[in-house]
C-alpha positions in Angstrom: 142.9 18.4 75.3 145.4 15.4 74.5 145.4 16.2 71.2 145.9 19.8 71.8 148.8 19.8 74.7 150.5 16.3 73.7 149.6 15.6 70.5 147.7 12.0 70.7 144.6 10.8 70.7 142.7 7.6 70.1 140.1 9.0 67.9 140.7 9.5 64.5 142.3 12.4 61.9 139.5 15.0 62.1 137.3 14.4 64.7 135.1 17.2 65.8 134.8 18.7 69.2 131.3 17.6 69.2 131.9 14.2 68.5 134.3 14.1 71.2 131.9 15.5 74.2 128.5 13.1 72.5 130.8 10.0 72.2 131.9 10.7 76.1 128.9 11.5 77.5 127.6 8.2 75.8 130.3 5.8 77.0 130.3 7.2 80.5 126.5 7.3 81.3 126.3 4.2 82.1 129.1 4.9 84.9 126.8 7.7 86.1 123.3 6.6 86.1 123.4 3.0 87.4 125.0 4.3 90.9 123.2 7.3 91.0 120.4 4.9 91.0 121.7 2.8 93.8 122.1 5.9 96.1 118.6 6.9 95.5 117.7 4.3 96.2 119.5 3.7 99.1 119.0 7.4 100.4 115.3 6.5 99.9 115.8 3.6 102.3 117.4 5.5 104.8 114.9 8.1 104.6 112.1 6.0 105.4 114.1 4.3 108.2 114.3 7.9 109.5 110.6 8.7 109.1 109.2 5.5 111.3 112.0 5.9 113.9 110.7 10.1 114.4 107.1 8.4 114.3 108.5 6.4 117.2 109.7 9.1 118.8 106.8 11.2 118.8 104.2 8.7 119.5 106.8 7.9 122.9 107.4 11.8 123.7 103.2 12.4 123.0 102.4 9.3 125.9 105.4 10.9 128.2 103.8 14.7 127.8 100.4 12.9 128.9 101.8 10.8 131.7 103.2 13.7 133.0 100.3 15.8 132.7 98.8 13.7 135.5 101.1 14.3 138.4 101.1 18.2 137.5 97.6 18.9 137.7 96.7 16.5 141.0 99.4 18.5 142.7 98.5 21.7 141.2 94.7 20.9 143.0 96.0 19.6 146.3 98.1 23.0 146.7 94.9 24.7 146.0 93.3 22.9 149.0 96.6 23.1 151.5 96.2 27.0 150.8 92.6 26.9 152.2 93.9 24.6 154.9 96.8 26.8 155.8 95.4 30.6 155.7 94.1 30.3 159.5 97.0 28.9 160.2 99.7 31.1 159.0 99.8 34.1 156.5 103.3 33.4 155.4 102.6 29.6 154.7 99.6 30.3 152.6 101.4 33.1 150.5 104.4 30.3 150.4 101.5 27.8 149.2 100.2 30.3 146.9 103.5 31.3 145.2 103.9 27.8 144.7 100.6 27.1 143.1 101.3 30.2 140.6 104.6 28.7 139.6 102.8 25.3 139.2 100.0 27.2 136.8 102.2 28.4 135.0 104.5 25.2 133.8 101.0 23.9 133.1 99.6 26.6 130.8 100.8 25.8 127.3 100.7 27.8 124.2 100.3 26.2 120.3 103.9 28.2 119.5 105.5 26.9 123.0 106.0 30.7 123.4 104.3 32.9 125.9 104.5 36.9 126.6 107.7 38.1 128.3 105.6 39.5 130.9 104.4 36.3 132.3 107.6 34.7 131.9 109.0 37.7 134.2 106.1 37.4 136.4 107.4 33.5 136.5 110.9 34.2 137.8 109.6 36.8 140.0 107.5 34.1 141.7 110.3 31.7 141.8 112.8 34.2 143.3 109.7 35.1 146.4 109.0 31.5 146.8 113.4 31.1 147.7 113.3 34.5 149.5 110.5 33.0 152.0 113.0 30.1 152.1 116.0 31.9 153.2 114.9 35.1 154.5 116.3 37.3 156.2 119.7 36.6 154.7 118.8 36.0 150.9 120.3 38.7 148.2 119.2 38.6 145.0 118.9 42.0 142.6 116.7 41.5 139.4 116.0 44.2 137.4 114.3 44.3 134.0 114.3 47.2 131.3 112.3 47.3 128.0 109.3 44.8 128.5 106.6 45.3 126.0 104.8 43.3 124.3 107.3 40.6 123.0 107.2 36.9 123.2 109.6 34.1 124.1 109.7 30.8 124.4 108.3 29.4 127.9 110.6 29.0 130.8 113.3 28.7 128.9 115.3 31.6 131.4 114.4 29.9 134.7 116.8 27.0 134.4 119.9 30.2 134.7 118.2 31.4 137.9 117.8 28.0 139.4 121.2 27.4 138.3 122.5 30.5 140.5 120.1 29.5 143.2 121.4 25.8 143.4 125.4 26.5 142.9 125.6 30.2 144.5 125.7 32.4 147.6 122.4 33.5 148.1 123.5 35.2 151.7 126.3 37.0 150.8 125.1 40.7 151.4 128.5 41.8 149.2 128.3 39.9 146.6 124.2 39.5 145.9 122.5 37.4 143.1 122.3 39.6 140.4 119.6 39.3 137.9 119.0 41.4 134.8 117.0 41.6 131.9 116.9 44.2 129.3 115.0 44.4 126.1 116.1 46.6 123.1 114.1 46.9 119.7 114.2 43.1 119.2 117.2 42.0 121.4 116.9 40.5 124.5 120.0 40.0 126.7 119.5 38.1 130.2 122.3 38.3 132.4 122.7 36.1 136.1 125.5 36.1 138.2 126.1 34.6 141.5 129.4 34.4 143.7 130.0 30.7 143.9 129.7 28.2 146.9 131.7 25.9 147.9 129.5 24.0 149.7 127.0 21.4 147.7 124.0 21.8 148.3 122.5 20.0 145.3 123.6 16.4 144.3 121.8 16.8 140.8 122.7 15.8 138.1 121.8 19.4 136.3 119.2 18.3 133.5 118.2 21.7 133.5 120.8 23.1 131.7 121.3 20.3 129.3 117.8 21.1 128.4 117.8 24.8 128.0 121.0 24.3 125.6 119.3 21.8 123.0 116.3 24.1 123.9 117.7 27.3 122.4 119.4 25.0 119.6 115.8 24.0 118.7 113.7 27.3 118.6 116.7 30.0 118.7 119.0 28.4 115.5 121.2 31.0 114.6 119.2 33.7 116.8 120.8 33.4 120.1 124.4 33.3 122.1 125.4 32.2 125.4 128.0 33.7 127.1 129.4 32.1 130.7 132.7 33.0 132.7 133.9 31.7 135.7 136.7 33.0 137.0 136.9 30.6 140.5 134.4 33.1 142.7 132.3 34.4 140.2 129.7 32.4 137.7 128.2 34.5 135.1 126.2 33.8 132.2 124.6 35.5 129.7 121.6 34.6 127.1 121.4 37.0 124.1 118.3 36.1 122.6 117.1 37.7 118.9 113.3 37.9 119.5 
């Protein structure tokens, strides 16, 4: 290309094309191979760093998941034995015992997927919205309506955390302005909508792992098959979870 646009060249008179790109290649290898080799090798070295610290991780997240398999299933059977305990005493404390106990079978049932039918997971939230209604009643107003359940699966409690998040931070008393719940299923699209007119008053101090959780959650299973919508315009939270199932 010297040659051609400026006319000089450090080869000499004659010199084939060929002879230019073999004599390059030749010259420059060296140039090309030797650190190629040392970021092999050093990817290589970071690679295997990586591996024994994810070893790490998963030999620390294995003993956490057993530790807290422990706590979880002694509480599970001592509500099963308060509910015996409490059915002469009062049929609203055993069914508040009971809802309890089905919320606690639940988070203990586990699936080799993590997901579970869409079903159960309603059945979940309908428990958990029960169990607060008990709590508040009779001023608690919550609407939640579903549409297009089938046979569909989705990974496990991973809506709960936006319904306790409108439980913790809303108005549940507000007869105007009720908790509204909604979730809707079309072909393969699930979209979960929760809305709550906010309180002012704390009632929770906190510090909101749930959410964190659901977020890193849906990053994990969902990648590139979901989107989370939230507004808040100052009186009204809303957030919704479009999930591609």
């Amino acid at each position: 290309m010297y040659l051609k646009w400026f006319g000089f060249h450090n080869y000499a008179e004659g010199t084939t094309a060929w002879h230019y790109i073999s004599d390059n290649i030749y010259w420059s290898l060296a140039f090309i191979v030797v650190p190629a080799a040392v970021y092999g090798i050093e990817k290589s070295f970071l690679a295997e760093r990586m591996n024994l610290k994810l070893k790490d991780e998963v030999v620390k997240a294995e003993l956490s998941f057993l530790k807290s398999q422990i706590n979880p299933h002694f509480l599970y059977n001592t509500l099963n034995y308060v509910y015996s305990l409490a059915i002469p005493v009062s049929d609203k404390l055993a069914n508040a015992v009971l809802r309890l106990s089905d919320l606690m079978r639940y988070t203990l049932n586990d699936s080799p997927d993590g997901k579970v039918s869409l079903d159960k997971e309603v059945g979940y939230l309908e428990s958990y919205v029960e169990l607060f209604k008990m709590r508040f009643e009779p001023n608690f107003y919550v609407t939640f309506t579903t549409e297009g359940i089938g046979d569909q699966k989705i990974a496990a409690l991973i809506l709960i955390p936006f319904v306790e998040n409108a439980f913790k931070h809303g108005a549940v008393n507000d007869e105007a302005q009720p908790v509204r719940i909604k979730l809707k299923v079309q072909q393969k699209r699930l979209s979960f909508e929760v809305s709550n007119k906010i309180s002012h008053a704390q009632k929770d101090h906190s510090s909101g792992v749930g959410m964190v959780n659901v977020h890193r959650r849906l990053d994990l299973i969902y990648p590139d098959k979901h989107e989370l919508l939230v507004s808040n315009n100052g009186n009204t939270y809303k957030s919704t979870l479009i999930l591609n199932l």
